[in-house]
Each structure stands twice: as structure tokens, then as C-alpha cells.
mmCIF file of C-alpha atoms and ligand atoms in Angstrom:
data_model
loop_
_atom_site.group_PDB
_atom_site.id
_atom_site.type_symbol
_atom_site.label_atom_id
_atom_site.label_comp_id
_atom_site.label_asym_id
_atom_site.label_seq_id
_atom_site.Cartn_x
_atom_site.Cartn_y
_atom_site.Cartn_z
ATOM 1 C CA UNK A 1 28.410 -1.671 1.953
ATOM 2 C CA UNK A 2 27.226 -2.454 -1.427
ATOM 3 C CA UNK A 3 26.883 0.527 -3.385
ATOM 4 C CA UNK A 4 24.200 0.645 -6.197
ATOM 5 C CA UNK A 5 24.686 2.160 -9.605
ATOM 6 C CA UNK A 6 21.461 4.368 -10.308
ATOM 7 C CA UNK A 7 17.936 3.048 -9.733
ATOM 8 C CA UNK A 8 16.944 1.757 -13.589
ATOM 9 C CA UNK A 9 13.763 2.546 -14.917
ATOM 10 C CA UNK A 10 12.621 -0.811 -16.839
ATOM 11 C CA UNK A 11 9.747 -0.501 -19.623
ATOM 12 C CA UNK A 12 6.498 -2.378 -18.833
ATOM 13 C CA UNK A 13 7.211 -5.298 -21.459
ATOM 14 C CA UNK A 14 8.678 -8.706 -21.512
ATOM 15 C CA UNK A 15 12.480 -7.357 -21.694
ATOM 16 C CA UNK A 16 11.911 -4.825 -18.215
ATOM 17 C CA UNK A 17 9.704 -7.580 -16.408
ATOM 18 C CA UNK A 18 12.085 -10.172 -17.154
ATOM 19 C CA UNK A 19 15.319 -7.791 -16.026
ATOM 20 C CA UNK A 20 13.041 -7.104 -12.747
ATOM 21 C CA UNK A 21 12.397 -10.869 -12.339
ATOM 22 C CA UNK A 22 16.297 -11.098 -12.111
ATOM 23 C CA UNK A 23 16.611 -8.648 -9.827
ATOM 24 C CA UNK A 24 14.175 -10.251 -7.837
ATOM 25 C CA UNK A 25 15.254 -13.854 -7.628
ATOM 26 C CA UNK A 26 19.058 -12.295 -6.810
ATOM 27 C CA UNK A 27 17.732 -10.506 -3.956
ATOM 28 C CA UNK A 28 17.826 -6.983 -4.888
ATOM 29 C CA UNK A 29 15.280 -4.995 -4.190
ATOM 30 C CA UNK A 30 12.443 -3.540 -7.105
ATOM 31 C CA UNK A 31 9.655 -1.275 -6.709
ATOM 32 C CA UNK A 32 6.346 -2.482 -9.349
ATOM 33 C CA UNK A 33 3.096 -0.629 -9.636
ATOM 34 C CA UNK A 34 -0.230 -2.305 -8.617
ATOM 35 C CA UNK A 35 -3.494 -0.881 -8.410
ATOM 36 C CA UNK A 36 -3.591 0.693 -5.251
ATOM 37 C CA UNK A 37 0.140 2.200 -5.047
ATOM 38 C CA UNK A 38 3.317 1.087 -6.203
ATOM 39 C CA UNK A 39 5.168 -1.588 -3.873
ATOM 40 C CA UNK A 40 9.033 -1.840 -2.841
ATOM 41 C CA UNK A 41 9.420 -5.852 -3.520
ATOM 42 C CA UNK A 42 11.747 -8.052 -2.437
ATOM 43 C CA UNK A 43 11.839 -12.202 -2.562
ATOM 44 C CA UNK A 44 9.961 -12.972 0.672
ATOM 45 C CA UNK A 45 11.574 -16.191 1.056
ATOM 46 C CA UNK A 46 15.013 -14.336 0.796
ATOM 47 C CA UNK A 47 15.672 -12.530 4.959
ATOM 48 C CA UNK A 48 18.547 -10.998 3.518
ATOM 49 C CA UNK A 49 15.839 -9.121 0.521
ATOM 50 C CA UNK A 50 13.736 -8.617 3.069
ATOM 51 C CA UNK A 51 15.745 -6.985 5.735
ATOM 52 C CA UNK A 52 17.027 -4.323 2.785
ATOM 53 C CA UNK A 53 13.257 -3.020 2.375
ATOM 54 C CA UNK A 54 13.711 -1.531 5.632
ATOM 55 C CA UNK A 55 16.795 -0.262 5.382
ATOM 56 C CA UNK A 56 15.734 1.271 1.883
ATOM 57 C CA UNK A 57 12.458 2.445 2.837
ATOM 58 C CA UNK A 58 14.538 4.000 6.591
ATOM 59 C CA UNK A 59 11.745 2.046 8.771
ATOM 60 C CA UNK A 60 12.730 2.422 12.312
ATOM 61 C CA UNK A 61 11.363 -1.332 13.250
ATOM 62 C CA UNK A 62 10.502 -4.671 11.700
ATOM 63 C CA UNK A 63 6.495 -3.887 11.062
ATOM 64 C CA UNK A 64 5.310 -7.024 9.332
ATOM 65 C CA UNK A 65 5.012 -6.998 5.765
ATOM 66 C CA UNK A 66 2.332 -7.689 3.121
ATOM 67 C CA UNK A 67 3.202 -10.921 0.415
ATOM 68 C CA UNK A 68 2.039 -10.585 -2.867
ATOM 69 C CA UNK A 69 1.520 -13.550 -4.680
ATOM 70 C CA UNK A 70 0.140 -14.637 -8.508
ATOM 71 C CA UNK A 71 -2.924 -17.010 -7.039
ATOM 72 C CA UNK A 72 -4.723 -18.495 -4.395
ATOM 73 C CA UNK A 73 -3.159 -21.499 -5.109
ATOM 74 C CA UNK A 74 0.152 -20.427 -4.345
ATOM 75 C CA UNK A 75 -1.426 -17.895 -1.656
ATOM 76 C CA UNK A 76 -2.254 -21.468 0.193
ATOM 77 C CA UNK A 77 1.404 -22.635 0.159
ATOM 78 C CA UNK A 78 1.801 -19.910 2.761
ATOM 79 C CA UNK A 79 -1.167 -19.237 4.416
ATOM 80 C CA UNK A 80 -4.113 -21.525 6.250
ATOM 81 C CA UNK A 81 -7.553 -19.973 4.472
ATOM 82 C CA UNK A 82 -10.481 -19.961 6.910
ATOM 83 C CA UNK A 83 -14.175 -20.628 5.179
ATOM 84 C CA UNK A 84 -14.369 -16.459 5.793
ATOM 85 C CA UNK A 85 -10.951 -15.636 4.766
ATOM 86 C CA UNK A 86 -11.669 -18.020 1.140
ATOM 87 C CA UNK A 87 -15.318 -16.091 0.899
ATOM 88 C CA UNK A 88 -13.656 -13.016 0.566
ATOM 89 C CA UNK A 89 -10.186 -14.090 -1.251
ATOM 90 C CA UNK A 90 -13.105 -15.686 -3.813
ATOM 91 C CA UNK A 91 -15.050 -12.951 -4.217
ATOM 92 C CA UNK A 92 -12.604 -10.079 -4.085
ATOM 93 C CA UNK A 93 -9.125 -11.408 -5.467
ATOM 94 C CA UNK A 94 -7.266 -10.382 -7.200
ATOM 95 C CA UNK A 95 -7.939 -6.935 -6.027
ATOM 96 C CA UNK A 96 -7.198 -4.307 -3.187
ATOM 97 C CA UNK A 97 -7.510 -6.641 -0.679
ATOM 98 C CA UNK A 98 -5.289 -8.047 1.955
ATOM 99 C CA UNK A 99 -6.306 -11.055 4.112
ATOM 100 C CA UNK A 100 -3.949 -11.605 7.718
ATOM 101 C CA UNK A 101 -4.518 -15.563 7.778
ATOM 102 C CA UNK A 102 -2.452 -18.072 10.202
ATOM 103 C CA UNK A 103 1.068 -18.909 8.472
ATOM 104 C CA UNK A 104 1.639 -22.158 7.086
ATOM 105 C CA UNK A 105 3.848 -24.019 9.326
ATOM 106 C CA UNK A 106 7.413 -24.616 7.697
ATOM 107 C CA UNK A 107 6.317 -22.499 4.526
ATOM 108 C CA UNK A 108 10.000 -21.181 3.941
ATOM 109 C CA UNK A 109 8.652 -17.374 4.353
ATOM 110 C CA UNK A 110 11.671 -15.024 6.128
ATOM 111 C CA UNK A 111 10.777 -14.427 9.748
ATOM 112 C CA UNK A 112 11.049 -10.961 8.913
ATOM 113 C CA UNK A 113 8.167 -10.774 6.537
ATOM 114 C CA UNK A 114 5.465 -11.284 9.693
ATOM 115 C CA UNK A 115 7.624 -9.881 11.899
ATOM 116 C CA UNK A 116 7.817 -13.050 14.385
ATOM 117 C CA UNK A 117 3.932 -13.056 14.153
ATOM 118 C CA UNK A 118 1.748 -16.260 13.892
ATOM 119 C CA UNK A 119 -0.433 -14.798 11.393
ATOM 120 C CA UNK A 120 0.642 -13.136 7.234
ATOM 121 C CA UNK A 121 -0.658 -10.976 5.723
ATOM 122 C CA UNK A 122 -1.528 -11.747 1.792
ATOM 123 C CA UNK A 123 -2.591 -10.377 -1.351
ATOM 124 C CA UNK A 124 -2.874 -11.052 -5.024
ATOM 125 C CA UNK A 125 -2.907 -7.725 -7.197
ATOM 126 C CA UNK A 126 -4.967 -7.007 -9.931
ATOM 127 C CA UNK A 127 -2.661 -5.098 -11.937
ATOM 128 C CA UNK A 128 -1.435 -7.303 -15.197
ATOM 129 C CA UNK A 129 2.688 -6.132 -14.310
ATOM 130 C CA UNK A 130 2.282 -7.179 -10.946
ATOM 131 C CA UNK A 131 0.493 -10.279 -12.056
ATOM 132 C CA UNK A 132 2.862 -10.650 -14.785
ATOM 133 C CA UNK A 133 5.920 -9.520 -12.575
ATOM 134 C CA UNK A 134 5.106 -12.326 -10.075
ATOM 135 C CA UNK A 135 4.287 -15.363 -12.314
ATOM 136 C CA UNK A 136 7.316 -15.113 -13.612
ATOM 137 C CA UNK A 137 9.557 -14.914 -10.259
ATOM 138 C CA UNK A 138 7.753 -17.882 -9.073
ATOM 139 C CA UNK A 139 8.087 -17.239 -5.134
ATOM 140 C CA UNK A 140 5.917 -14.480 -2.845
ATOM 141 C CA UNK A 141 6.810 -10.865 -2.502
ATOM 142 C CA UNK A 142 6.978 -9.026 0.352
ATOM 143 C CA UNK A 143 6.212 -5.641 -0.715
ATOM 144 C CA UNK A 144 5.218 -2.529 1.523
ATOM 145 C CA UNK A 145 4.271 0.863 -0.384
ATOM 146 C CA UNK A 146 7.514 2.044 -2.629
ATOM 147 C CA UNK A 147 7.981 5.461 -0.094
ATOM 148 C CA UNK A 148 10.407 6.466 2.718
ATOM 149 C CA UNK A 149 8.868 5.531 5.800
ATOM 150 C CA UNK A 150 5.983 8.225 6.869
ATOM 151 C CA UNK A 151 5.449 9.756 4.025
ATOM 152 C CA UNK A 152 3.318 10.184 0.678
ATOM 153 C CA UNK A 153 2.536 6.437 -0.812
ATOM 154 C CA UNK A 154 3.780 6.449 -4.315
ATOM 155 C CA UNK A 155 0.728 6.555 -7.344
ATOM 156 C CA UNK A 156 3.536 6.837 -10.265
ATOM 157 C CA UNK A 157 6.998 5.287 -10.720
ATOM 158 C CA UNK A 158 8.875 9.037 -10.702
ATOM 159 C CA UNK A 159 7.230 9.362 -7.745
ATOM 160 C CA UNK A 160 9.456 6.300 -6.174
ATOM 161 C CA UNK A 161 12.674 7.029 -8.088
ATOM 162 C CA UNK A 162 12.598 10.662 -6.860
ATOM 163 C CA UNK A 163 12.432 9.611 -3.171
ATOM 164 C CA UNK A 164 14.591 6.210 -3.460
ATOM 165 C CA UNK A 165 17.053 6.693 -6.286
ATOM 166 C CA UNK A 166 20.261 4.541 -5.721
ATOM 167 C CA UNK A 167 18.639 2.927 -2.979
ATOM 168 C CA UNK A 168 17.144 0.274 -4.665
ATOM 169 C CA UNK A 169 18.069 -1.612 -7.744
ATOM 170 C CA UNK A 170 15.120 -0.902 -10.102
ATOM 171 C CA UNK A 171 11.176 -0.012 -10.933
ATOM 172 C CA UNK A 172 8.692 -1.011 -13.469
ATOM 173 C CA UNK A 173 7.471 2.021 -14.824
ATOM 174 C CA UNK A 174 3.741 1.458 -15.614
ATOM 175 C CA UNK A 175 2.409 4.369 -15.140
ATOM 176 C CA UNK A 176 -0.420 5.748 -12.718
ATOM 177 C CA UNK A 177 -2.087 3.449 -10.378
ATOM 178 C CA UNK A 178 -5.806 3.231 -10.857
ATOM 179 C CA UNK A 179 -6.762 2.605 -7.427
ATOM 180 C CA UNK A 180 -4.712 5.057 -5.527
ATOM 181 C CA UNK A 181 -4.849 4.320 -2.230
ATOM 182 C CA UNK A 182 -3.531 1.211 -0.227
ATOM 183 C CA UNK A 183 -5.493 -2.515 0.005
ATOM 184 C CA UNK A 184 -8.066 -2.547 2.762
ATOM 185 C CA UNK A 185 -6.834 -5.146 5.242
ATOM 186 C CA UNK A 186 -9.278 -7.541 7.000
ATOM 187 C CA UNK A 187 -7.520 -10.077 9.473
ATOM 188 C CA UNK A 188 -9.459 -13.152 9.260
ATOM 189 C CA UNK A 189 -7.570 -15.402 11.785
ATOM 190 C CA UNK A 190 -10.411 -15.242 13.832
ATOM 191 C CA UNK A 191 -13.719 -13.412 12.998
ATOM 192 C CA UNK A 192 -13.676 -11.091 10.709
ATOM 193 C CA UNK A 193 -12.192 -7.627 11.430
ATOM 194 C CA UNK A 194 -10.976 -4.296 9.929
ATOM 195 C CA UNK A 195 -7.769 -3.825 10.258
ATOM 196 C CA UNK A 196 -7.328 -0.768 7.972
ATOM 197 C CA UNK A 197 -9.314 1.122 5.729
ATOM 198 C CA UNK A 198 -8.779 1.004 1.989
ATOM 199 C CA UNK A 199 -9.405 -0.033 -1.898
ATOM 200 C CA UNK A 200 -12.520 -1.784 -1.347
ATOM 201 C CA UNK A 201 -14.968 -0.411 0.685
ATOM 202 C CA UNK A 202 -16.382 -2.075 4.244
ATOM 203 C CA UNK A 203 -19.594 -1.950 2.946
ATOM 204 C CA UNK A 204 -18.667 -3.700 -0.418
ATOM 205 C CA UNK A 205 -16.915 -6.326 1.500
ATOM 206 C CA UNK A 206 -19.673 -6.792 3.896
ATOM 207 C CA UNK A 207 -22.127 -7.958 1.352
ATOM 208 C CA UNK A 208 -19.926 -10.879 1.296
ATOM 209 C CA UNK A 209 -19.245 -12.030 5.032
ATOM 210 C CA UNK A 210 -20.160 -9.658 8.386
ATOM 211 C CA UNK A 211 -16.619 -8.073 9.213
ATOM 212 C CA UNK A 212 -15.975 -6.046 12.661
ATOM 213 C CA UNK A 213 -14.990 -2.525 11.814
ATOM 214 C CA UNK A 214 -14.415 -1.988 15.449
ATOM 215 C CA UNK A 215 -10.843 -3.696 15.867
ATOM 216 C CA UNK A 216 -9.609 -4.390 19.759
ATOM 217 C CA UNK A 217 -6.521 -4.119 18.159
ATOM 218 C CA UNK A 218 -3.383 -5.291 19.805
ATOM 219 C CA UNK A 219 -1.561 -1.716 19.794
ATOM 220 C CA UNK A 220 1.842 -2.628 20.254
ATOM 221 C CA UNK A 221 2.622 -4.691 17.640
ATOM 222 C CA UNK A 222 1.661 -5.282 14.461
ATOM 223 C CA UNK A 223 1.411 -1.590 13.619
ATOM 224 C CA UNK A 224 -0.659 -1.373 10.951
ATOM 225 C CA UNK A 225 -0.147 2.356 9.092
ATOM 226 C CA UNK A 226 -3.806 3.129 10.142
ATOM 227 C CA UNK A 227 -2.313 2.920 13.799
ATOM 228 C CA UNK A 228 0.512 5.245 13.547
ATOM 229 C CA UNK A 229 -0.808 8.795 13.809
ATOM 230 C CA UNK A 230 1.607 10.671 11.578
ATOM 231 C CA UNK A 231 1.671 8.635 8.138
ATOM 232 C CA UNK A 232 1.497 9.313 4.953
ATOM 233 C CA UNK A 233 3.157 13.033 5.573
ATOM 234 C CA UNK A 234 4.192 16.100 2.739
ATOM 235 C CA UNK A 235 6.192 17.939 3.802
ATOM 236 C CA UNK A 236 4.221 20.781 4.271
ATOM 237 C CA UNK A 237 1.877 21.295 6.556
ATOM 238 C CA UNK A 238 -1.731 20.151 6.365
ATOM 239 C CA UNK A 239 -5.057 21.040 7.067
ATOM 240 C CA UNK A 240 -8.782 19.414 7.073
ATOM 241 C CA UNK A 241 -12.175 20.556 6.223
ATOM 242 C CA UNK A 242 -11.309 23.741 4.788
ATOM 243 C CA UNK A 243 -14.537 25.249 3.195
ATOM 244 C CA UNK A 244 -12.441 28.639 1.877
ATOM 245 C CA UNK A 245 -9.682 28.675 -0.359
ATOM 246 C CA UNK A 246 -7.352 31.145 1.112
ATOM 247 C CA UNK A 247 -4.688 33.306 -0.745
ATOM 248 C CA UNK A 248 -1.836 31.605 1.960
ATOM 249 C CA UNK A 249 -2.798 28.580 1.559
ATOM 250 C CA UNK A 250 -3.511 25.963 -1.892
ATOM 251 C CA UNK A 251 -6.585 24.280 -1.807
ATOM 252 C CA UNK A 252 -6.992 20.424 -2.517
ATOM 253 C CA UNK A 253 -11.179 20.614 -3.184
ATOM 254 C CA UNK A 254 -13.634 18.032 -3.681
ATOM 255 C CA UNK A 255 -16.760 18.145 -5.722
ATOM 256 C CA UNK A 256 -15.356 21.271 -7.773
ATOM 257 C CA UNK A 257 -14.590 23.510 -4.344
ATOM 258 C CA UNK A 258 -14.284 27.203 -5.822
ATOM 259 C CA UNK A 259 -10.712 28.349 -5.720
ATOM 260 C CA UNK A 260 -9.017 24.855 -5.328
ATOM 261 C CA UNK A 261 -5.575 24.332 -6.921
ATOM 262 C CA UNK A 262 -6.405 20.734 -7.623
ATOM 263 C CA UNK A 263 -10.024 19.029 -6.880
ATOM 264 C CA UNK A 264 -10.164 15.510 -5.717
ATOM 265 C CA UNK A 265 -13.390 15.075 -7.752
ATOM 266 C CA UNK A 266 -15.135 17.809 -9.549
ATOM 267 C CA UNK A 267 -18.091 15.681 -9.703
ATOM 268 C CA UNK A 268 -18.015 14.077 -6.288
ATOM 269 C CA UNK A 269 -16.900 10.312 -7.163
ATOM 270 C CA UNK A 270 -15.313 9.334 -4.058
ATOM 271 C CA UNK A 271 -13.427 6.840 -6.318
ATOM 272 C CA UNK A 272 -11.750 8.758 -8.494
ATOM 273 C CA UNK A 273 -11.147 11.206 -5.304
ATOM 274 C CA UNK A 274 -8.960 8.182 -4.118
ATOM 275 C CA UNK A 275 -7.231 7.616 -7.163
ATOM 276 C CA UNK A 276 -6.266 11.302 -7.109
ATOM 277 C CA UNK A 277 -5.437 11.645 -3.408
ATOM 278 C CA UNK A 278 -1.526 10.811 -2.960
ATOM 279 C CA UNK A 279 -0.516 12.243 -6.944
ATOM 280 C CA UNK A 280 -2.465 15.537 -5.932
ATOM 281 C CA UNK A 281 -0.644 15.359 -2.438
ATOM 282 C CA UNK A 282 2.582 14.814 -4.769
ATOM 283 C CA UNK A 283 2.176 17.508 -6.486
ATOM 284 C CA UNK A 284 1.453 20.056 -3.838
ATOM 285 C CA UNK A 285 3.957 19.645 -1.280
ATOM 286 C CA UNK A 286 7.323 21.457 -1.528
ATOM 287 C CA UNK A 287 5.607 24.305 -3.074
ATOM 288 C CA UNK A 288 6.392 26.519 0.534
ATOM 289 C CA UNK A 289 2.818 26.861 0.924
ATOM 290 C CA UNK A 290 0.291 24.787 3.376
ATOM 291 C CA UNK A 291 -1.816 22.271 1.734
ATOM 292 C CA UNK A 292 -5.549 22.641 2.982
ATOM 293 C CA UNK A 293 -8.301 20.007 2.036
ATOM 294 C CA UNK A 294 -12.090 20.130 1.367
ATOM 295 C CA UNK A 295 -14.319 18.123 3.574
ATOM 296 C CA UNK A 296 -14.647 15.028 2.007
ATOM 297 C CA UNK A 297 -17.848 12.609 3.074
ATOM 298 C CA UNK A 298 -17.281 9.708 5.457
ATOM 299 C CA UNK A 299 -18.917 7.049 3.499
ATOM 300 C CA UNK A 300 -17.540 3.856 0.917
ATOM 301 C CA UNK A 301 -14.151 5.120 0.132
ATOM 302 C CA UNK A 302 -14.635 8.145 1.694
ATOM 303 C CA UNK A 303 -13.443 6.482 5.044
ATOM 304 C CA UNK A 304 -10.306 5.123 3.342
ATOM 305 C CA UNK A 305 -9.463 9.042 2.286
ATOM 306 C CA UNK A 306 -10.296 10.320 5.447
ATOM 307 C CA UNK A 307 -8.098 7.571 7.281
ATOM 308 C CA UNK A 308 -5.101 8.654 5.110
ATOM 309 C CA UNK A 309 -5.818 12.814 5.628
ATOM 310 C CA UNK A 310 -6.126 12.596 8.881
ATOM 311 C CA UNK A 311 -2.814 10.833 9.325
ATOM 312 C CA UNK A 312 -1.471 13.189 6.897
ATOM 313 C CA UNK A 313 -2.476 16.375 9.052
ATOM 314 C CA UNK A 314 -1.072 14.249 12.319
ATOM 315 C CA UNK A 315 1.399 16.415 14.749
ATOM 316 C CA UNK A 316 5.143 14.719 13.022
ATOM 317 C CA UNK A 317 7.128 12.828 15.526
HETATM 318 O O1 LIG B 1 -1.974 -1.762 -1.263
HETATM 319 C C1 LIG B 1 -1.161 -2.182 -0.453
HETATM 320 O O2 LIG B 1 -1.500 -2.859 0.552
HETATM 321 C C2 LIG B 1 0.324 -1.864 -0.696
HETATM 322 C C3 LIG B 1 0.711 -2.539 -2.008
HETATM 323 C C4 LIG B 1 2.159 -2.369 -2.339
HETATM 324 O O3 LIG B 1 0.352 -3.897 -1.969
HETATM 325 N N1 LIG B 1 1.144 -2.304 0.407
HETATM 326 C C5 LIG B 1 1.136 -1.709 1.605
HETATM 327 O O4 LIG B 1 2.057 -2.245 2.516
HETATM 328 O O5 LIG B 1 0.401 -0.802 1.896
HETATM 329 P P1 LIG B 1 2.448 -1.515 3.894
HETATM 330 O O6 LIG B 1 3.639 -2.211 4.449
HETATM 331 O O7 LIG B 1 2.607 -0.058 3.665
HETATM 332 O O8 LIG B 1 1.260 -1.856 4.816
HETATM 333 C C6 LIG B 1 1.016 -3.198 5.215
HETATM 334 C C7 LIG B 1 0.578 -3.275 6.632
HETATM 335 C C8 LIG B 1 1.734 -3.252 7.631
HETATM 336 O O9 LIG B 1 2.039 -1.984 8.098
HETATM 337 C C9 LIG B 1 1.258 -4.112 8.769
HETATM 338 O O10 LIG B 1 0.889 -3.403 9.897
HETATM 339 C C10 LIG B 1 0.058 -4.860 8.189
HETATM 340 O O11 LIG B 1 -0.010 -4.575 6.849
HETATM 341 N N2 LIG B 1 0.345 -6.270 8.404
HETATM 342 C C11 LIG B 1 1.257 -7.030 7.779
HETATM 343 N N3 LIG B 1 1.271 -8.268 8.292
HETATM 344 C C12 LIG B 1 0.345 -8.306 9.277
HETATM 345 C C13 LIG B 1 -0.100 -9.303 10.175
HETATM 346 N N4 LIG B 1 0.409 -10.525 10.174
HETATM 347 N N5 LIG B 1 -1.072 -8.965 11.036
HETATM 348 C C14 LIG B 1 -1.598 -7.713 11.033
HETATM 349 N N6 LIG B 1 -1.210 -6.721 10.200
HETATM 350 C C15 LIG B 1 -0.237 -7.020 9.337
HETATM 351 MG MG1 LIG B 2 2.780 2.276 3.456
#
């Protein structure tokens, strides 16, 4: 067994992106923030790399993995781009959006990354250390959120080196993650369809190509994290559409709930409720005390939350 000295923190600058690069290419595993959450990379070309995620992350099976790459150019390499899937990579990339495409034939990815699949799943960040971080490694990422499997998706680097510490070689510390919540994924392989909720709202994407938000999804395999019931778990226990803050209880509010411990939004903005969602989850759990949550409207990212709270509140395995 390889044994790893402590997980390094690098700076966001030249001298910790280049160390990470390093890392990278030599097939050790580094965790880097983008928009929506921070990811656990590894060289996607590399099976070795990629087989470690799971180990590191303590996934009980091969789910298929999201690449992260600098362009669509290189996104091509890997993937074939239907007129709907280049619509939406046009209009929406780089940003919280994945695209599941048909996999280049002979494109060098690990058969790991797509778990045996036909299909990958690919997205180009917006954040400028991701971009940064993957222009200058030069091959694709595979990258699933930086947390242990099933529970809270990391929004700030502490928040991976708490949970993964000497598990993984390094992460780029840049801070909170504007987005807060994972990339919507749309599988465009055939006609347009939903495959989770996320960054970018249906409706936002819709103005751009008609996408089915009514999946027949195949529920054996892949399993995206919107199919697993219990995901994105505290440890405490949680509870929905709580209109009461209790004295047994803390309250996470929305649209300045009296008596909440920490409100989503005090104004309402279903963004910035997202962007909050998994550090205000951070921050209440392990305090011995269940966590109960506002109602919070199912509409534009509203859906996304309530997709991730739902799964949060699940019965655990
Ligand atoms: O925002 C995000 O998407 C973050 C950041 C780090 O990019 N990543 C992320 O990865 O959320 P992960 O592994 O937690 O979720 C990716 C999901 C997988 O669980 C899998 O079900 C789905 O994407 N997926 C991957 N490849 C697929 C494929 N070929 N077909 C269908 N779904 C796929
Ligand atoms: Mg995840």
C-alpha cells in the first residue's frame, strides 16, 4: 500500500497549480474547486488514477465519472457532439453543465471513467483554477464531487481536507464555490433529456433546445446521484418543510424564516439559496442536534435544492 504523507494545501497561483499539475500527470489524485463544488481529479486517461478516486472517495461500485476538460475542442477528442448536444455546449459552456455524448471510438479514456458505458459524460468549468488547472495538465479529468461517498458535496477546500486528509495527495485551495450545487446533467445521445437536476436551471436550458425532464431512465446502471435515494447525507438527521423553528431542533430557513440558525436566502434568491445549501449543511451537522429545513419553492433552482434535500432527508442504507 502506498502510504501518503498529509494531504497539502496548494495556494491558488502559478507555484500550487503547477505542483497540482504534477500531481496530476503522475497519477495522484487532487481535489480543485469549480463553480458548482469542488472535484476529486484524477488523469482520466490514467485507469490506475482513476480506479484510486473510488477507493479515496470509499464508492462501493464503478458509477461512471464526469471528464472535465479546458475546451470544446479538446471536449471533441473524446466525445461525438450531436447538433443538440453543440447547441447547448455553445450556449452554456463553460458552465454548470454536463453533456452524456457517445464516446469517441479509440479516444484513450480509462474504461473506468464511463464505467464500460457507450456514452461520457463531459464538462468544461467555468472557474479560472479549474480552467487554469486543466490547460496546463493537457489531458481530461475525471473528477466526481471531492466527498466520501453519500455524503455532503464539498463548497470549500477545508471542507475536503477534513473528510479526505491523507487520502489523497493534494487540493487547490480557492476558496468558496459560487455555484454551490452540482452541474445539471442533460444526456444528449439521443433526444434531449434530464438526467439530474442542477447549476443551470431546466427552464434556462430549455430556451435553447426542448429537453425531456421526464427521464425513462435505465435504473440499474449508470446511477446518477439523483437516483440513489440517500445522497448527499450529514450526519444528523434531517427534516423538510419545517414552518417552526423548534427549541430541539436548528433551523436552516429560507426567505428570512423567524428563528432559523442559518437562512438559505433572507431575501428569497433561490440562487444564492444554492450557493449556501451544502456550506450551511457543513456547518450544521455534528452539532448533536437535527437539522430541519424551510420549504423552499419548486421552481428554476429551486428543483436542483429540493433534489439534493430530499436525498439528504432519505432513510440511510
Ligand atoms: O458539478 C459537478 O458535476 C461535479 C464537479 C466536480 O464537476 N461533479 C460531480 O460528479 O457531481 P459526480 O460523480 O458526483 O456525479 C456525476 C454523475 C455520476 O454519478 C453518473 O451517474 C453521471 O454523472 N454520469 C457519468 N457518466 C455518465 C454517463 N455516461 N451516462 C449517464 N450518466 C453519467
Ligand atoms: Mg457527488
Amino acid at each position: 500500500m502506498s502510504s501518503l504523507q498529509d494531504t497539502q494545501i496548494l495556494s491558488p497561483d502559478d507555484d500550487g497549480l503547477e505542483k497540482a499539475a504534477t500531481h496530476l500527470r503522475e497519477g495522484r489524485l487532487v481535489a480543485f474547486p469549480t463553480e458548482t463544488v469542488y472535484g476529486l481529479g484524477a488523469n482520466a486517461l490514467n485507469g490506475r488514477a482513476v480506479a484510486e478516486i473510488f477507493s479515496a472517495k470509499g464508492r462501493p461500485s464503478f458509477n461512471p465519472l464526469i471528464i472535465h476538460v479546458a475546451d470544446l475542442d479538446q471536449a471533441k477528442q473524446f466525445g461525438e457532439f450531436s447538433e443538440e448536444a453543440l447547441k447547448l455546449a455553445n450556449a452554456f459552456w463553460p458552465g454548470p453543465l454536463t453533456l452524456v455524448v457517445e464516446k469517441r471510438k479509440g479516444c484513450g479514456l480509462s474504461d473506468l471513467v464511463s464505467a464500460g458505458l457507450p456514452t461520457i459524460a463531459i464538462r468544461i468549468p467555468a472557474h479560472p483554477l479549474a480552467q487554469s488547472l486543466l490547460r496546463r495538465v493537457g489531458v481530461p479529468i475525471a473528477a466526481p464531487s471531492a466527498n466520501p461517498s453519500g455524503r455532503i458535496s464539498p463548497t470549500q477546500a477545508f471542507h475536503v481536507s477534513d473528510a479526505l486528509s491523507g487520502k489523497i495527495a493534494a487540493v487547490v485551495d480557492g476558496g468558496q464555490c459560487t455555484v454551490g450545487l452540482e452541474s445539471t446533467i442533460v444526456d444528449c445521445s439521443s433526444d434531449p433529456i434530464l438526467l439530474r437536476p442542477g447549476g443551470i436551471a431546466l427552464e434556462t436550458l430549455s430556451r435553447v433546445t426542448a429537453i425531456n425532464s421526464k427521464p425513462e431512465v435505465n435504473r440499474e446502471r449508470p446511477s446518477a446521484p439523483g437516483q440513489l435515494e440517500s445522497h448527499y447525507a450529514p450526519s444528523e438527521d434531517v427534516v423538510l418543510g419545517v414552518t417552526e423553528a423548534l427549541p430541539d431542533a436548528l433551523l436552516l430557513g429560507f426567505n428570512a424564516a423567524p428563528g432559523s440558525t442559518f437562512d438559505l436566502s433572507t431575501s428569497g434568491d433561490l440562487s444564492e439559496a444554492a450557493s449556501n445549501l451544502f456550506t450551511m449543511l457543513h456547518e450544521l451537522d455534528g452539532k448533536g442536534l437535527p437539522i430541519h429545513v424551510s420549504p423552499i419553492p419548486n421552481t428554476g433552482l429551486g428543483k436542483a435544492i429540493n433534489d439534493r434535500l430530499r436525498r439528504a432527508a432519505a432513510p440511510r442504507p
